[in-house]
């Protein structure tokens, strides 16, 4: 399937009709996640699309959804009021990896953050894989801060 990249790679903002494409791509992030009930998925996606400052980008090879990233631009009162951004849910379909699509869509999201006046773009990864870390560095990210997270106990 990795040889299917003969078409053009185009990036656009997700629209309501893209829900199934996104759900299919998200299965490539964490295959152990349970599928959302259709009503819940639609409700969450509608909220995402309506959320100010939040944009889901999808990269297509012709009509096939190959890669996605979510950009969240956050208003700020420091740094002279310059917003900052967070990139989340970076995923490329397993059959379309190693072809530069994730780098293109991340660079597109970063360009949109700069256009929105952000002074920085942050991204967290749970990966310790040197190839993954090198990939993010090749996209321009520096591993120069310490990130923390806390997860809700179930």
PDB file of C-alpha atoms in Angstrom:
ATOM      1  CA  UNK A   1       0.000   0.000   0.000  1.00  0.00           C
ATOM      2  CA  UNK A   2       2.948   2.364   0.506  1.00  0.00           C
ATOM      3  CA  UNK A   3       3.386   2.682  -3.239  1.00  0.00           C
ATOM      4  CA  UNK A   4       0.032   4.457  -3.625  1.00  0.00           C
ATOM      5  CA  UNK A   5       1.502   7.956  -3.432  1.00  0.00           C
ATOM      6  CA  UNK A   6       1.292   8.665  -7.132  1.00  0.00           C
ATOM      7  CA  UNK A   7      -1.253  11.476  -6.731  1.00  0.00           C
ATOM      8  CA  UNK A   8      -0.954  15.030  -5.466  1.00  0.00           C
ATOM      9  CA  UNK A   9      -0.780  15.715  -1.732  1.00  0.00           C
ATOM     10  CA  UNK A  10      -3.114  18.548  -0.747  1.00  0.00           C
ATOM     11  CA  UNK A  11      -3.878  19.979   2.683  1.00  0.00           C
ATOM     12  CA  UNK A  12      -7.113  21.595   3.775  1.00  0.00           C
ATOM     13  CA  UNK A  13      -9.126  22.332   6.883  1.00  0.00           C
ATOM     14  CA  UNK A  14     -11.391  19.531   8.009  1.00  0.00           C
ATOM     15  CA  UNK A  15     -15.110  19.959   7.395  1.00  0.00           C
ATOM     16  CA  UNK A  16     -18.095  18.121   8.859  1.00  0.00           C
ATOM     17  CA  UNK A  17     -18.055  15.602   5.996  1.00  0.00           C
ATOM     18  CA  UNK A  18     -14.519  14.508   7.030  1.00  0.00           C
ATOM     19  CA  UNK A  19     -15.474  12.781  10.271  1.00  0.00           C
ATOM     20  CA  UNK A  20     -15.150   9.215   8.940  1.00  0.00           C
ATOM     21  CA  UNK A  21     -11.803  10.016   7.309  1.00  0.00           C
ATOM     22  CA  UNK A  22     -10.491  11.349  10.621  1.00  0.00           C
ATOM     23  CA  UNK A  23     -11.789   8.432  12.649  1.00  0.00           C
ATOM     24  CA  UNK A  24     -10.054   6.058  10.229  1.00  0.00           C
ATOM     25  CA  UNK A  25      -6.772   7.975  10.556  1.00  0.00           C
ATOM     26  CA  UNK A  26      -7.027   8.157  14.357  1.00  0.00           C
ATOM     27  CA  UNK A  27      -7.111   4.356  14.507  1.00  0.00           C
ATOM     28  CA  UNK A  28      -3.446   4.596  13.441  1.00  0.00           C
ATOM     29  CA  UNK A  29      -2.503   6.615  16.573  1.00  0.00           C
ATOM     30  CA  UNK A  30      -3.602   4.173  19.225  1.00  0.00           C
ATOM     31  CA  UNK A  31      -5.087   0.942  17.978  1.00  0.00           C
ATOM     32  CA  UNK A  32      -6.206   0.001  21.507  1.00  0.00           C
ATOM     33  CA  UNK A  33      -8.620   2.945  21.749  1.00  0.00           C
ATOM     34  CA  UNK A  34     -12.234   1.884  21.580  1.00  0.00           C
ATOM     35  CA  UNK A  35     -14.238   3.318  18.703  1.00  0.00           C
ATOM     36  CA  UNK A  36     -16.470   6.205  19.674  1.00  0.00           C
ATOM     37  CA  UNK A  37     -20.192   5.730  19.384  1.00  0.00           C
ATOM     38  CA  UNK A  38     -21.346   7.502  16.193  1.00  0.00           C
ATOM     39  CA  UNK A  39     -23.459  10.072  18.056  1.00  0.00           C
ATOM     40  CA  UNK A  40     -20.601  10.913  20.442  1.00  0.00           C
ATOM     41  CA  UNK A  41     -18.109  11.158  17.574  1.00  0.00           C
ATOM     42  CA  UNK A  42     -20.411  13.546  15.690  1.00  0.00           C
ATOM     43  CA  UNK A  43     -21.020  15.622  18.813  1.00  0.00           C
ATOM     44  CA  UNK A  44     -17.282  15.903  19.600  1.00  0.00           C
ATOM     45  CA  UNK A  45     -16.367  16.697  15.993  1.00  0.00           C
ATOM     46  CA  UNK A  46     -19.021  19.413  15.792  1.00  0.00           C
ATOM     47  CA  UNK A  47     -17.586  20.929  18.987  1.00  0.00           C
ATOM     48  CA  UNK A  48     -14.057  20.784  17.531  1.00  0.00           C
ATOM     49  CA  UNK A  49     -15.136  22.495  14.324  1.00  0.00           C
ATOM     50  CA  UNK A  50     -16.930  25.215  16.327  1.00  0.00           C
ATOM     51  CA  UNK A  51     -14.074  25.799  18.793  1.00  0.00           C
ATOM     52  CA  UNK A  52     -12.385  29.165  18.139  1.00  0.00           C
ATOM     53  CA  UNK A  53      -8.668  28.794  17.443  1.00  0.00           C
ATOM     54  CA  UNK A  54      -8.846  25.040  16.842  1.00  0.00           C
ATOM     55  CA  UNK A  55      -8.212  23.709  13.348  1.00  0.00           C
ATOM     56  CA  UNK A  56      -7.912  20.141  12.145  1.00  0.00           C
ATOM     57  CA  UNK A  57      -5.915  19.860   8.937  1.00  0.00           C
ATOM     58  CA  UNK A  58      -6.155  16.810   6.681  1.00  0.00           C
ATOM     59  CA  UNK A  59      -3.695  15.895   3.973  1.00  0.00           C
ATOM     60  CA  UNK A  60      -5.080  14.011   1.008  1.00  0.00           C
ATOM     61  CA  UNK A  61      -3.428  12.015  -1.745  1.00  0.00           C
ATOM     62  CA  UNK A  62      -5.995  12.646  -4.432  1.00  0.00           C
ATOM     63  CA  UNK A  63      -9.170  11.750  -2.491  1.00  0.00           C
ATOM     64  CA  UNK A  64      -7.516   9.515   0.136  1.00  0.00           C
ATOM     65  CA  UNK A  65      -7.017  10.934   3.652  1.00  0.00           C
ATOM     66  CA  UNK A  66      -3.362  10.198   4.410  1.00  0.00           C
ATOM     67  CA  UNK A  67      -2.351  12.482   7.281  1.00  0.00           C
ATOM     68  CA  UNK A  68      -3.805  14.855   9.856  1.00  0.00           C
ATOM     69  CA  UNK A  69      -2.782  17.288  12.568  1.00  0.00           C
ATOM     70  CA  UNK A  70      -4.701  19.488  14.998  1.00  0.00           C
ATOM     71  CA  UNK A  71      -3.556  23.052  15.649  1.00  0.00           C
ATOM     72  CA  UNK A  72      -4.821  24.951  18.668  1.00  0.00           C
ATOM     73  CA  UNK A  73      -4.060  28.697  18.824  1.00  0.00           C
ATOM     74  CA  UNK A  74      -4.360  30.020  22.366  1.00  0.00           C
ATOM     75  CA  UNK A  75      -4.813  33.736  23.182  1.00  0.00           C
ATOM     76  CA  UNK A  76      -2.301  35.063  25.685  1.00  0.00           C
ATOM     77  CA  UNK A  77      -1.734  38.048  28.000  1.00  0.00           C
ATOM     78  CA  UNK A  78       2.068  37.685  28.186  1.00  0.00           C
ATOM     79  CA  UNK A  79       4.595  38.153  25.373  1.00  0.00           C
ATOM     80  CA  UNK A  80       2.906  41.421  24.403  1.00  0.00           C
ATOM     81  CA  UNK A  81      -0.361  39.563  23.860  1.00  0.00           C
ATOM     82  CA  UNK A  82       1.111  37.151  21.292  1.00  0.00           C
ATOM     83  CA  UNK A  83      -0.790  33.886  21.105  1.00  0.00           C
ATOM     84  CA  UNK A  84       0.908  30.506  21.286  1.00  0.00           C
ATOM     85  CA  UNK A  85      -0.044  27.238  19.640  1.00  0.00           C
ATOM     86  CA  UNK A  86      -0.187  23.565  20.407  1.00  0.00           C
ATOM     87  CA  UNK A  87       0.019  20.779  17.854  1.00  0.00           C
ATOM     88  CA  UNK A  88      -1.769  17.555  18.735  1.00  0.00           C
ATOM     89  CA  UNK A  89      -3.031  14.333  17.132  1.00  0.00           C
ATOM     90  CA  UNK A  90      -0.304  14.042  14.498  1.00  0.00           C
ATOM     91  CA  UNK A  91      -0.981  10.887  12.511  1.00  0.00           C
ATOM     92  CA  UNK A  92      -0.279   9.452   9.104  1.00  0.00           C
ATOM     93  CA  UNK A  93      -2.005   6.354   7.791  1.00  0.00           C
ATOM     94  CA  UNK A  94       0.395   3.410   8.225  1.00  0.00           C
ATOM     95  CA  UNK A  95       0.232   2.697   4.497  1.00  0.00           C
ATOM     96  CA  UNK A  96       1.395   6.218   3.641  1.00  0.00           C
ATOM     97  CA  UNK A  97       4.268   6.749   6.087  1.00  0.00           C
ATOM     98  CA  UNK A  98       7.859   7.616   5.184  1.00  0.00           C
ATOM     99  CA  UNK A  99       6.751   9.751   2.215  1.00  0.00           C
ATOM    100  CA  UNK A 100       6.999  13.203   3.770  1.00  0.00           C
ATOM    101  CA  UNK A 101       3.282  13.782   4.331  1.00  0.00           C
ATOM    102  CA  UNK A 102       3.466  14.282   8.108  1.00  0.00           C
ATOM    103  CA  UNK A 103       6.284  16.794   7.696  1.00  0.00           C
ATOM    104  CA  UNK A 104       4.295  18.717   5.107  1.00  0.00           C
ATOM    105  CA  UNK A 105       1.158  18.882   7.228  1.00  0.00           C
ATOM    106  CA  UNK A 106       3.086  19.864  10.377  1.00  0.00           C
ATOM    107  CA  UNK A 107       4.926  22.603   8.480  1.00  0.00           C
ATOM    108  CA  UNK A 108       1.557  23.789   7.156  1.00  0.00           C
ATOM    109  CA  UNK A 109       0.176  23.963  10.714  1.00  0.00           C
ATOM    110  CA  UNK A 110       3.270  25.846  11.898  1.00  0.00           C
ATOM    111  CA  UNK A 111       2.886  28.343   9.037  1.00  0.00           C
ATOM    112  CA  UNK A 112      -0.742  28.894  10.057  1.00  0.00           C
ATOM    113  CA  UNK A 113       0.379  29.510  13.662  1.00  0.00           C
ATOM    114  CA  UNK A 114       2.905  32.124  12.512  1.00  0.00           C
ATOM    115  CA  UNK A 115       0.213  33.716  10.342  1.00  0.00           C
ATOM    116  CA  UNK A 116      -2.014  33.904  13.455  1.00  0.00           C
ATOM    117  CA  UNK A 117       0.753  35.811  15.268  1.00  0.00           C
ATOM    118  CA  UNK A 118       1.864  33.042  17.594  1.00  0.00           C
ATOM    119  CA  UNK A 119       5.257  33.474  19.206  1.00  0.00           C
ATOM    120  CA  UNK A 120       5.784  29.715  19.700  1.00  0.00           C
ATOM    121  CA  UNK A 121       4.365  26.344  18.713  1.00  0.00           C
ATOM    122  CA  UNK A 122       4.543  23.456  21.163  1.00  0.00           C
ATOM    123  CA  UNK A 123       4.235  19.741  20.596  1.00  0.00           C
ATOM    124  CA  UNK A 124       4.503  16.834  23.023  1.00  0.00           C
ATOM    125  CA  UNK A 125       5.278  13.264  22.093  1.00  0.00           C
ATOM    126  CA  UNK A 126       5.256  10.168  24.241  1.00  0.00           C
ATOM    127  CA  UNK A 127       7.636   8.492  21.835  1.00  0.00           C
ATOM    128  CA  UNK A 128      11.200   7.692  22.866  1.00  0.00           C
ATOM    129  CA  UNK A 129      12.013   6.394  19.375  1.00  0.00           C
ATOM    130  CA  UNK A 130      15.074   8.316  18.113  1.00  0.00           C
ATOM    131  CA  UNK A 131      13.614   8.357  14.571  1.00  0.00           C
ATOM    132  CA  UNK A 132      10.411  10.011  15.818  1.00  0.00           C
ATOM    133  CA  UNK A 133      12.342  12.577  17.841  1.00  0.00           C
ATOM    134  CA  UNK A 134      14.602  13.288  14.853  1.00  0.00           C
ATOM    135  CA  UNK A 135      11.489  13.699  12.683  1.00  0.00           C
ATOM    136  CA  UNK A 136      10.141  16.444  14.972  1.00  0.00           C
ATOM    137  CA  UNK A 137      13.561  18.104  15.095  1.00  0.00           C
ATOM    138  CA  UNK A 138      13.639  18.043  11.282  1.00  0.00           C
ATOM    139  CA  UNK A 139      10.298  19.884  11.364  1.00  0.00           C
ATOM    140  CA  UNK A 140      12.019  22.650  13.332  1.00  0.00           C
ATOM    141  CA  UNK A 141      11.154  21.678  16.922  1.00  0.00           C
ATOM    142  CA  UNK A 142      13.785  21.883  19.649  1.00  0.00           C
ATOM    143  CA  UNK A 143      13.782  19.553  22.620  1.00  0.00           C
ATOM    144  CA  UNK A 144      14.816  22.301  25.021  1.00  0.00           C
ATOM    145  CA  UNK A 145      12.032  22.329  27.618  1.00  0.00           C
ATOM    146  CA  UNK A 146      10.699  19.792  30.077  1.00  0.00           C
ATOM    147  CA  UNK A 147       7.097  18.733  29.568  1.00  0.00           C
ATOM    148  CA  UNK A 148       4.782  17.353  32.208  1.00  0.00           C
ATOM    149  CA  UNK A 149       1.319  15.914  32.092  1.00  0.00           C
ATOM    150  CA  UNK A 150      -1.181  14.529  34.528  1.00  0.00           C
ATOM    151  CA  UNK A 151      -3.910  12.130  33.508  1.00  0.00           C
ATOM    152  CA  UNK A 152      -7.257  11.688  35.162  1.00  0.00           C
ATOM    153  CA  UNK A 153      -7.552   8.472  37.114  1.00  0.00           C
ATOM    154  CA  UNK A 154     -10.275   6.209  35.796  1.00  0.00           C
TER     155      UNK A 154
END
